[in-house]
Short mmCIF file of C-alpha atoms and ligand atoms in Angstrom, two decimals:
data_model
loop_
_atom_site.label_atom_id
_atom_site.label_comp_id
_atom_site.label_asym_id
_atom_site.label_seq_id
_atom_site.Cartn_x
_atom_site.Cartn_y
_atom_site.Cartn_z
CA MET G 1 0.06 0.16 0.03
CA LEU G 2 1.08 3.60 -0.48
CA LEU G 3 0.30 6.10 1.94
CA TYR G 4 1.35 9.64 2.12
CA ASN G 5 3.37 10.48 4.96
CA SER G 6 3.47 14.27 6.46
CA ALA G 7 6.54 13.09 7.83
CA THR G 8 8.52 12.44 4.66
CA ARG G 9 6.00 14.60 2.48
CA LYS G 10 5.58 11.84 0.13
CA LYS G 11 3.68 8.79 -0.83
CA ASP G 12 5.50 6.11 1.09
CA GLU G 13 5.37 2.50 0.62
CA PHE G 14 3.55 1.40 3.87
CA ILE G 15 5.74 -1.29 5.79
CA PRO G 16 4.80 -1.61 9.57
CA HIS G 17 7.19 -2.42 12.22
CA THR G 18 6.20 -6.07 12.76
CA GLU G 19 5.12 -7.93 9.80
CA GLY G 20 1.34 -8.41 9.47
CA LYS G 21 0.64 -5.98 12.56
CA VAL G 22 -0.51 -2.31 12.19
CA ASN G 23 0.11 -0.36 15.71
CA MET G 24 -2.24 2.86 14.86
CA TYR G 25 -2.98 5.65 17.26
CA THR G 26 -5.47 8.44 16.70
CA CYS G 27 -5.96 11.87 18.43
CA GLY G 28 -9.35 11.76 20.20
CA PRO G 29 -11.79 14.32 20.87
CA THR G 30 -11.80 16.89 23.66
CA VAL G 31 -14.92 16.46 25.33
CA TYR G 32 -16.10 19.60 26.35
CA HIS G 33 -18.87 19.98 23.62
CA PHE G 34 -20.45 17.66 21.03
CA ALA G 35 -18.26 16.80 18.03
CA HIS G 36 -18.87 18.81 15.14
CA ILE G 37 -19.23 17.20 11.37
CA GLY G 38 -15.80 18.56 10.75
CA ASN G 39 -14.40 16.44 13.38
CA LEU G 40 -16.14 13.51 12.43
CA ARG G 41 -14.92 13.94 8.79
CA THR G 42 -11.42 13.17 10.34
CA TYR G 43 -12.79 10.23 12.08
CA ILE G 44 -14.63 9.03 9.07
CA MET G 45 -11.26 8.89 6.98
CA GLU G 46 -9.26 7.57 9.82
CA ASP G 47 -11.82 4.58 10.12
CA ALA G 48 -11.77 4.05 6.43
CA LEU G 49 -8.17 3.61 6.65
CA GLU G 50 -8.27 1.15 9.63
CA LYS G 51 -10.96 -0.84 7.93
CA TYR G 52 -8.87 -0.78 4.74
CA LEU G 53 -5.84 -2.02 6.59
CA ARG G 54 -8.02 -4.65 7.96
CA TYR G 55 -9.34 -5.48 4.38
CA ILE G 56 -5.87 -6.44 3.08
CA GLY G 57 -5.07 -8.50 6.03
CA TYR G 58 -3.43 -6.72 8.58
CA ASP G 59 -4.08 -7.15 12.13
CA VAL G 60 -4.69 -3.74 13.63
CA ASN G 61 -4.48 -2.43 17.08
CA ARG G 62 -5.95 1.02 17.31
CA VAL G 63 -5.63 3.20 20.09
CA MET G 64 -7.58 6.67 21.02
CA ASN G 65 -7.39 8.84 23.82
CA ILE G 66 -10.17 10.96 25.06
CA THR G 67 -8.74 14.58 26.46
CA ASP G 68 -10.64 14.98 29.43
CA VAL G 69 -7.84 16.86 31.09
CA GLY G 70 -4.62 17.98 29.63
CA HIS G 71 -5.63 20.41 26.93
CA LEU G 72 -3.46 23.08 27.86
CA SER G 73 0.20 23.31 26.65
CA SER G 74 1.61 26.54 28.05
CA ASP G 75 0.96 29.33 30.72
CA ALA G 76 0.14 31.36 27.71
CA ASP G 77 -2.76 29.58 26.57
CA THR G 78 -5.31 32.04 26.27
CA GLY G 79 -9.18 32.28 27.08
CA GLU G 80 -10.67 30.11 29.38
CA ASP G 81 -10.02 26.29 30.19
CA LYS G 82 -12.29 24.55 27.92
CA MET G 83 -13.35 21.68 30.41
CA LEU G 84 -13.78 23.97 33.01
CA LYS G 85 -15.96 26.26 30.73
CA GLY G 86 -17.85 23.55 29.63
CA ALA G 87 -18.52 22.57 33.16
CA LYS G 88 -19.70 26.09 33.98
CA ARG G 89 -21.91 26.55 30.97
CA GLU G 90 -23.67 23.28 32.07
CA LYS G 91 -23.38 23.53 35.66
CA LYS G 92 -21.94 20.25 36.09
CA THR G 93 -18.43 18.96 37.03
CA VAL G 94 -15.82 18.44 34.58
CA MET G 95 -16.07 14.62 34.99
CA GLU G 96 -19.79 15.00 34.22
CA ILE G 97 -19.28 16.99 31.17
CA ALA G 98 -16.20 14.39 30.26
CA LYS G 99 -18.53 11.45 30.57
CA PHE G 100 -21.55 13.23 28.62
CA TYR G 101 -19.71 14.48 25.90
CA THR G 102 -17.65 11.15 25.47
CA ASP G 103 -20.90 9.18 25.23
CA ALA G 104 -22.13 11.64 22.84
CA PHE G 105 -19.24 11.19 20.67
CA PHE G 106 -19.39 7.49 20.46
CA SER G 107 -23.18 7.74 19.63
CA ASP G 108 -22.44 10.06 16.61
CA CYS G 109 -19.51 7.65 15.74
CA GLU G 110 -21.80 4.75 15.73
CA LYS G 111 -24.50 6.58 13.65
CA LEU G 112 -21.76 7.40 11.04
CA ASN G 113 -20.25 3.46 11.27
CA ILE G 114 -17.02 4.81 12.68
CA LYS G 115 -16.17 1.62 14.54
CA ARG G 116 -14.71 1.91 18.06
CA PRO G 117 -11.13 1.69 18.53
CA ASP G 118 -9.81 -1.41 19.87
CA VAL G 119 -8.66 0.73 22.89
CA VAL G 120 -10.28 3.90 23.97
CA GLU G 121 -8.30 5.49 26.73
CA PRO G 122 -9.51 8.92 28.79
CA ALA G 123 -6.28 10.87 30.09
CA THR G 124 -7.46 10.77 33.57
CA ASN G 125 -6.80 7.27 33.69
CA CYS G 126 -3.10 7.56 32.98
CA ILE G 127 -1.82 9.98 35.52
CA ALA G 128 0.99 7.45 36.53
CA GLU G 129 2.12 7.06 32.90
CA PHE G 130 2.40 10.82 32.31
CA ILE G 131 4.47 11.21 35.57
CA ASN G 132 6.58 8.39 34.55
CA MET G 133 7.50 9.78 31.18
CA VAL G 134 7.87 13.57 32.65
CA GLN G 135 10.29 11.85 35.20
CA GLY G 136 11.78 9.93 32.19
CA LEU G 137 12.69 13.39 30.49
CA LEU G 138 13.53 15.31 33.25
CA ASP G 139 16.33 12.40 34.04
CA GLY G 140 17.40 12.28 30.69
CA GLY G 141 18.16 16.45 30.63
CA TYR G 142 15.36 16.87 28.05
CA ALA G 143 13.20 18.57 30.55
CA TYR G 144 13.56 21.65 33.27
CA ILE G 145 11.49 23.21 36.01
CA ALA G 146 10.54 26.53 35.87
CA GLY G 147 7.89 28.77 37.74
CA GLY G 148 6.64 25.51 39.27
CA ASN G 149 6.01 23.85 36.11
CA VAL G 150 7.75 21.13 34.34
CA TYR G 151 8.85 22.34 30.60
CA PHE G 152 10.22 20.10 27.58
CA ASP G 153 13.48 22.02 26.57
CA THR G 154 13.23 21.91 22.54
CA SER G 155 16.80 23.29 22.21
CA LYS G 156 18.03 19.80 23.35
CA LEU G 157 16.97 18.07 19.92
CA ASP G 158 19.12 18.10 16.98
CA ASP G 159 16.02 18.43 15.08
CA TYR G 160 12.81 19.96 16.59
CA TYR G 161 10.95 18.39 13.85
CA VAL G 162 8.16 20.04 12.00
CA PHE G 163 5.77 18.66 9.32
CA ASN G 164 5.46 21.79 7.03
CA ASN G 165 7.36 24.66 6.23
CA PHE G 166 5.95 26.84 9.35
CA ASP G 167 7.53 30.36 9.65
CA ALA G 168 9.14 31.72 12.86
CA GLU G 169 5.74 33.31 13.41
CA ASP G 170 3.95 30.19 13.72
CA LEU G 171 6.66 28.28 15.49
CA ALA G 172 6.40 30.91 18.29
CA VAL G 173 3.01 29.95 19.19
CA GLY G 174 2.91 26.81 21.10
CA VAL G 175 -0.77 26.14 21.49
CA ARG G 176 -4.06 25.46 19.94
CA ASP G 177 -5.52 29.19 19.96
CA SER G 178 -3.88 32.56 19.84
CA VAL G 179 -1.32 33.09 22.69
CA SER G 180 0.66 35.55 24.88
CA GLU G 181 4.10 34.35 25.77
CA ASP G 182 4.93 32.36 28.77
CA GLU G 183 7.89 34.06 30.65
CA ASN G 184 9.18 30.69 32.05
CA LYS G 185 10.16 29.18 28.86
CA ARG G 186 13.58 29.06 27.78
CA ASN G 187 12.93 28.70 24.24
CA LYS G 188 9.93 29.95 22.34
CA THR G 189 8.83 26.45 21.32
CA ASP G 190 9.17 25.03 24.82
CA PHE G 191 5.97 23.49 26.32
CA VAL G 192 4.60 22.20 29.46
CA LEU G 193 4.60 18.48 30.45
CA TRP G 194 3.30 19.01 33.93
CA PHE G 195 1.62 22.23 35.41
CA THR G 196 1.52 23.03 39.22
CA LYS G 197 1.43 26.83 38.80
CA SER G 198 -0.64 28.21 36.18
CA LYS G 199 -3.10 31.19 35.64
CA PHE G 200 -5.68 28.27 35.27
CA GLU G 201 -5.69 28.05 39.09
CA ASP G 202 -9.25 26.82 39.44
CA GLN G 203 -8.51 23.50 37.73
CA GLU G 204 -11.01 20.96 39.48
CA LEU G 205 -8.82 18.02 38.60
CA LYS G 206 -5.15 17.88 40.24
CA TRP G 207 -2.97 15.05 40.98
CA ASP G 208 -0.06 14.50 43.38
CA SER G 209 3.37 14.50 41.42
CA PRO G 210 7.14 14.74 42.36
CA TRP G 211 6.87 18.35 41.01
CA GLY G 212 3.76 18.96 43.55
CA VAL G 213 -0.05 19.22 43.03
CA GLY G 214 -1.07 19.65 39.28
CA TYR G 215 -2.13 18.31 36.03
CA PRO G 216 -0.60 17.31 32.99
CA GLY G 217 0.19 19.28 29.84
CA TRP G 218 -1.81 18.45 26.74
CA HIS G 219 0.94 16.78 24.26
CA ILE G 220 2.13 14.32 27.01
CA GLU G 221 -1.08 12.37 26.90
CA CYS G 222 -1.11 11.03 23.53
CA SER G 223 2.55 10.20 23.73
CA ALA G 224 2.15 8.19 27.06
CA ILE G 225 -0.97 6.56 26.27
CA SER G 226 0.15 5.24 22.83
CA ILE G 227 3.54 3.94 24.04
CA LYS G 228 1.08 2.42 27.03
CA HIS G 229 -1.20 0.60 24.31
CA ASN G 230 1.06 0.35 21.52
CA GLY G 231 4.40 -0.23 22.67
CA GLU G 232 7.52 1.58 21.67
CA TYR G 233 7.08 1.62 17.97
CA LEU G 234 4.03 3.08 16.35
CA ASP G 235 2.96 2.48 12.79
CA ILE G 236 0.61 5.25 11.96
CA HIS G 237 -0.45 8.24 13.91
CA CYS G 238 -3.70 9.94 12.92
CA GLY G 239 -5.69 13.31 13.34
CA GLY G 240 -6.70 16.54 11.71
CA ILE G 241 -3.99 18.48 10.01
CA ASP G 242 -4.52 21.27 12.53
CA ASN G 243 -2.58 18.92 15.05
CA ALA G 244 0.46 18.61 13.04
CA PHE G 245 1.95 21.60 14.83
CA PRO G 246 2.73 21.90 17.43
CA HIS G 247 0.54 18.68 18.88
CA HIS G 248 2.24 15.99 16.84
CA THR G 249 5.39 17.85 16.35
CA ASN G 250 6.07 17.95 20.39
CA GLU G 251 4.72 14.57 20.27
CA ILE G 252 7.54 13.13 18.48
CA ALA G 253 9.92 15.34 20.26
CA GLN G 254 9.24 14.00 23.69
CA SER G 255 8.42 10.35 22.63
CA GLU G 256 11.90 10.11 20.81
CA ALA G 257 13.78 11.78 23.51
CA PHE G 258 12.00 9.51 25.93
CA LEU G 259 12.32 5.99 24.15
CA GLY G 260 15.90 6.89 22.73
CA HIS G 261 14.95 5.79 19.40
CA PRO G 262 12.56 6.75 16.30
CA TRP G 263 9.07 6.37 17.31
CA CYS G 264 6.20 6.64 14.73
CA LYS G 265 7.02 6.03 11.10
CA TYR G 266 3.68 7.39 9.48
CA TRP G 267 1.95 10.27 9.76
CA PHE G 268 -1.76 10.68 8.41
CA HIS G 269 -3.26 13.81 8.54
CA VAL G 270 -6.86 14.73 7.23
CA LEU G 271 -7.54 18.23 5.89
CA HIS G 272 -10.51 20.32 7.16
CA LEU G 273 -14.11 20.50 6.60
CA ASN G 274 -14.56 24.25 5.90
CA THR G 275 -18.03 26.20 5.41
CA SER G 276 -18.05 29.06 3.05
CA ASN G 277 -16.87 31.03 6.32
CA GLY G 278 -13.77 29.02 7.07
CA LYS G 279 -12.90 26.24 9.09
CA MET G 280 -15.50 24.55 11.39
CA SER G 281 -14.24 25.10 14.89
CA LYS G 282 -15.48 24.32 18.25
CA SER G 283 -14.07 26.98 20.22
CA LYS G 284 -15.87 29.17 17.62
CA GLY G 285 -19.54 27.86 19.43
CA GLU G 286 -21.17 27.48 15.79
CA PHE G 287 -21.05 24.25 14.59
CA LEU G 288 -22.99 21.63 12.98
CA THR G 289 -23.54 18.35 14.57
CA VAL G 290 -24.73 14.79 13.60
CA SER G 291 -28.03 15.44 15.59
CA LEU G 292 -28.73 18.80 13.60
CA LEU G 293 -28.11 16.46 10.31
CA GLU G 294 -30.77 13.96 11.64
CA GLU G 295 -33.21 17.03 12.76
CA LYS G 296 -32.79 18.29 9.11
CA GLY G 297 -34.02 14.74 7.88
CA TYR G 298 -30.79 13.86 6.72
CA ASN G 299 -29.27 9.99 7.04
CA PRO G 300 -25.91 10.34 8.81
CA LEU G 301 -24.66 7.87 6.18
CA ALA G 302 -25.23 10.30 3.68
CA TYR G 303 -22.74 12.56 5.31
CA ARG G 304 -20.42 9.49 5.37
CA PHE G 305 -21.03 8.93 1.71
CA PHE G 306 -20.35 12.97 1.24
CA CYS G 307 -16.86 12.46 3.09
CA LEU G 308 -15.69 9.38 1.43
CA GLN G 309 -16.50 11.24 -2.06
CA SER G 310 -13.55 13.42 -1.45
CA HIS G 311 -10.14 13.00 -0.88
CA TYR G 312 -8.80 12.99 3.00
CA ARG G 313 -5.66 15.16 1.92
CA LYS G 314 -8.09 17.73 0.09
CA SER G 315 -10.09 20.33 2.51
CA GLN G 316 -13.62 19.72 1.70
CA GLU G 317 -16.37 22.55 1.81
CA PHE G 318 -19.41 21.68 3.42
CA SER G 319 -22.69 23.43 1.95
CA PHE G 320 -26.42 22.13 2.31
CA GLU G 321 -26.66 21.98 -1.29
CA ALA G 322 -23.60 19.67 -1.28
CA LEU G 323 -25.02 17.49 1.15
CA ASP G 324 -28.48 17.33 -0.47
CA ASN G 325 -26.64 16.31 -3.70
CA ALA G 326 -24.74 13.64 -1.58
CA GLN G 327 -28.10 12.45 0.27
CA SER G 328 -29.81 12.22 -3.25
CA ALA G 329 -27.09 10.27 -4.98
CA PHE G 330 -27.02 7.85 -1.72
CA ASN G 331 -30.65 7.16 -2.16
CA LYS G 332 -30.19 6.35 -5.73
CA LEU G 333 -27.41 4.05 -4.82
CA VAL G 334 -29.75 2.31 -2.44
CA ALA G 335 -32.30 2.14 -4.61
CA ARG G 336 -30.25 0.49 -7.12
CA VAL G 337 -28.71 -2.03 -4.67
CA ALA G 338 -32.55 -2.79 -3.48
CA ALA G 339 -33.61 -3.76 -7.17
CA LEU G 340 -30.75 -6.50 -7.06
CA LYS G 341 -32.29 -10.02 -6.68
CA ASN G 342 -30.25 -12.32 -4.60
CA GLU G 343 -30.24 -15.06 -7.40
CA GLY G 344 -28.06 -16.81 -9.11
CA GLU G 345 -24.32 -18.22 -7.96
CA VAL G 346 -21.61 -15.74 -6.85
CA ASP G 347 -18.86 -15.90 -9.66
CA MET G 348 -15.80 -15.60 -7.69
CA ALA G 349 -13.46 -14.79 -10.57
CA VAL G 350 -15.84 -11.49 -11.20
CA ALA G 351 -15.86 -10.64 -7.59
CA GLU G 352 -12.14 -10.90 -7.45
CA LYS G 353 -11.55 -8.75 -10.38
CA TYR G 354 -13.34 -6.06 -8.51
CA SER G 355 -12.11 -6.62 -5.35
CA LYS G 356 -8.72 -5.91 -6.95
CA GLN G 357 -9.72 -2.68 -8.52
CA PHE G 358 -11.25 -1.23 -5.05
CA SER G 359 -8.14 -2.54 -3.12
CA ASP G 360 -5.87 -0.71 -5.75
CA VAL G 361 -7.41 2.56 -5.64
CA LEU G 362 -7.58 2.49 -1.79
CA GLY G 363 -3.92 1.24 -1.79
CA ASN G 364 -2.89 4.29 -3.76
CA ASP G 365 -3.14 6.94 -0.78
CA MET G 366 -6.89 5.76 0.26
CA ASN G 367 -8.56 7.07 -3.01
CA THR G 368 -12.25 6.68 -1.24
CA SER G 369 -13.78 8.22 -4.09
CA LEU G 370 -12.51 6.22 -6.64
CA ALA G 371 -13.67 3.44 -4.28
CA VAL G 372 -17.12 4.72 -4.27
CA THR G 373 -16.49 4.38 -8.22
CA ALA G 374 -15.95 0.94 -7.74
CA VAL G 375 -19.37 0.49 -6.38
CA TYR G 376 -20.87 1.97 -9.42
CA ASP G 377 -19.01 -0.03 -11.51
CA ALA G 378 -19.53 -3.32 -10.04
CA LEU G 379 -23.32 -2.26 -9.90
CA LYS G 380 -23.05 -2.06 -14.15
CA ALA G 381 -20.92 -5.33 -14.20
CA ASP G 382 -21.74 -8.11 -16.84
CA THR G 383 -22.78 -10.53 -14.17
CA ASN G 384 -25.69 -11.88 -12.05
CA ASP G 385 -27.44 -9.96 -8.76
CA ALA G 386 -25.84 -12.45 -6.51
CA THR G 387 -22.37 -11.68 -7.56
CA LYS G 388 -22.93 -7.77 -7.77
CA LEU G 389 -24.45 -8.15 -4.00
CA TYR G 390 -21.55 -10.24 -2.75
CA ILE G 391 -19.06 -7.45 -4.20
CA ILE G 392 -20.98 -4.67 -2.57
CA ASN G 393 -21.17 -6.28 0.63
CA ASP G 394 -17.43 -6.83 0.28
CA PHE G 395 -16.58 -3.12 -0.28
CA ASP G 396 -19.08 -2.23 2.40
CA ARG G 397 -16.21 -3.76 4.87
CA VAL G 398 -14.29 -0.44 4.26
CA LEU G 399 -17.17 1.90 3.11
CA SER G 400 -19.44 0.87 5.76
CA LEU G 401 -22.45 2.38 4.15
CA ASP G 402 -24.70 -0.35 5.33
CA LEU G 403 -25.80 -0.83 1.63
CA ALA G 404 -27.45 -3.89 1.99
CA GLU G 405 -29.46 -3.08 5.41
CA GLN G 406 -30.45 0.30 3.74
CA ALA G 407 -31.62 -1.39 0.78
CA LYS G 408 -33.54 -4.15 2.91
CA ALA G 409 -34.97 -1.07 4.68
CA TYR G 410 -35.87 0.47 1.42
CA ASN G 411 -37.66 -2.63 0.18
CA GLU G 412 -39.53 -2.82 3.14
CA LYS G 413 -40.92 0.70 3.22
CA SER G 414 -41.58 1.25 -0.57
CA VAL G 415 -43.28 -2.34 -1.40
CA ALA G 416 -42.02 -2.18 -4.73
CA PRO G 417 -38.42 -0.66 -5.74
CA ALA G 418 -38.25 2.15 -8.03
CA ALA G 419 -38.26 1.27 -11.67
CA ASN G 420 -35.78 3.43 -12.91
CA GLU G 421 -33.22 5.97 -11.18
CA GLU G 422 -35.39 8.94 -11.87
CA ASP G 423 -38.31 7.16 -9.66
CA ALA G 424 -35.88 6.44 -7.03
CA GLU G 425 -34.92 10.16 -6.83
CA ILE G 426 -38.58 11.06 -6.78
CA ASP G 427 -39.48 8.69 -3.88
CA ALA G 428 -36.23 9.81 -2.28
CA LEU G 429 -37.46 13.47 -2.27
CA VAL G 430 -40.78 12.60 -1.27
CA ALA G 431 -39.53 10.86 1.62
CA GLN G 432 -37.21 13.62 2.90
CA ARG G 433 -40.48 16.07 2.48
CA THR G 434 -42.61 13.97 4.51
CA GLN G 435 -39.40 14.14 7.13
CA ALA G 436 -39.52 17.79 6.75
CA ARG G 437 -43.25 17.92 7.54
CA LYS G 438 -42.73 15.61 10.66
CA ASP G 439 -39.83 18.05 11.84
CA LYS G 440 -42.30 21.13 11.25
CA ASN G 441 -39.54 22.27 9.12
CA TRP G 442 -42.20 23.67 6.32
CA ALA G 443 -39.56 25.92 4.59
CA GLU G 444 -37.80 22.60 3.48
CA ALA G 445 -41.22 20.95 2.94
CA ASP G 446 -41.91 23.76 0.50
CA ARG G 447 -38.81 23.93 -1.03
CA ILE G 448 -38.89 20.24 -1.87
CA ARG G 449 -42.60 20.42 -3.02
CA ASP G 450 -41.39 23.40 -5.30
CA GLU G 451 -38.68 21.41 -6.93
CA LEU G 452 -40.97 18.33 -7.68
CA ASN G 453 -43.72 20.65 -9.04
CA ALA G 454 -41.09 22.17 -11.44
CA ARG G 455 -40.35 18.55 -12.73
CA GLY G 456 -43.74 17.98 -13.29
CA ILE G 457 -44.56 15.87 -10.35
CA VAL G 458 -48.04 16.05 -8.47
CA LEU G 459 -48.29 15.08 -5.06
CA THR G 460 -51.33 13.54 -3.46
CA ASP G 461 -52.09 12.95 0.35
CA THR G 462 -53.99 9.72 0.77
CA PRO G 463 -54.63 7.54 3.82
CA GLU G 464 -51.55 5.56 2.86
CA GLY G 465 -49.41 8.40 3.01
CA VAL G 466 -47.89 10.70 0.11
CA LYS G 467 -48.68 9.65 -3.70
CA TRP G 468 -46.82 11.30 -6.44
CA SER G 469 -47.47 11.11 -10.25
CA ARG G 470 -46.55 12.73 -13.56
CA LYS G 471 -48.48 15.66 -14.56
P1 AMP Q 501 -10.57 18.16 19.12
O1 AMP Q 501 -11.76 17.64 19.48
O2 AMP Q 501 -10.70 19.41 19.08
O3 AMP Q 501 -9.17 17.61 19.69
O4 AMP Q 501 -10.58 17.84 17.43
C1 AMP Q 501 -10.64 16.26 17.10
C2 AMP Q 501 -10.23 15.82 15.74
O5 AMP Q 501 -10.94 16.76 14.63
C3 AMP Q 501 -8.88 16.10 15.63
O6 AMP Q 501 -8.18 15.18 14.87
C4 AMP Q 501 -8.86 17.68 15.03
O7 AMP Q 501 -7.70 17.67 14.43
C5 AMP Q 501 -9.90 17.30 14.07
N1 AMP Q 501 -10.65 18.70 13.55
C6 AMP Q 501 -10.91 19.94 14.13
N2 AMP Q 501 -11.25 20.54 13.35
C7 AMP Q 501 -11.58 20.02 11.91
C8 AMP Q 501 -12.30 20.31 11.00
N3 AMP Q 501 -12.79 21.56 10.44
N4 AMP Q 501 -12.35 19.52 10.05
C9 AMP Q 501 -11.81 18.34 10.16
N5 AMP Q 501 -11.19 17.80 11.15
C10 AMP Q 501 -11.04 18.68 12.38
ZN1 ZN Q 502 -3.09 13.73 20.40
#
């Protein structure tokens, strides 16, 4: 498999440290709010990567942290502590907030068919591991104490690695949001490993440590959790592109300083989901969630379909118009699968040919959009329906669009499958309008009715539901 590696800035042949086995780490969510659909784009693409690795026979161990503490990285972080802000907003404790939004995150993942990683580890479970790693860094001369905090000394490295060509201005900024300078630092790029003193004094969660009562910095959690569950050699580290610097850069610095050898070979970064106003972001406060899409009558899997249609290394622009198109294409696809009869014997030679096409496009740096095209090609194949169904179910091990289940539900709902693509599309629009009306979303219901009307479709309310006919 060829995989683009942000560390080498090219597509590399994927060769894991141990033959047949892949250790994979994913930066998990910061659980002070719902995940937005931008965050979930990253998790969908990482899920496709994990499933593809399994599809081609690897034994994968995927580890994810939950940032329920330790999302600060310097005393210069501005604004309020995010977890505390969430707790205050909802008049709950930090741990209650963390539990609520962790559950909400996994419920969204389930709706989007994102598999739960093999190991999910909240940062608050690993304080002993963090302390051990910080101590190791101090012992090795890679860290220093200043103003009550323990800092990583980036000047001790020959190569304080950065993924991209960040300029000095960017490098001066050591945290997620905009910052002011932290006076304790010896070098601009240094970062906190353990806090005992900070302006975020009102932290709810603090632990005893050799350096006093305090709490961990943000970057240490991912290194320590990955080493705990994946061992000293990590094959793939994933995350959204905003994590490349400083978070992943600092993970590499501290992990390699601690271990004394190279740590992670491949870095998989997913580009952002943007809206016309720029990057979708949790801290901006205005963002779209899976529940909101559902309330508007969209099938979460249509959002997954939308994501798979673009390449993970390109940023993707979100608009409701684009999602409407994805929903309608998804409905049509389901209708086509629903029209297949499970008849005939599976022709394995044909199935293998298509599986190879599918595997080849994903094996070339996860081209999920061509993988979706492979589904359409299989539907057009010169073979029987049983073979087509077999191929589609096989591809769904990676795509996870639930095509067979969706088709079954479609057949159960709409007695007879649509005669052709156009009918299927009209059925889907009528169903969307019914949902919009149920949701009292009259504007959307009217919009769909007008669209149908413009296409010469007349709607009639009957006791069995809405029927449509051509003018
Ligand atoms: P957070 O919960 O902020 O720690 O972010 C969770 C994941 O979502 C990280 O891998 C981020 O890099 C990623 N992420 C944040 N914003 C976006 C976005 N607009 N589009 C795609 N991924 C994002
Ligand atoms: Zn991380």
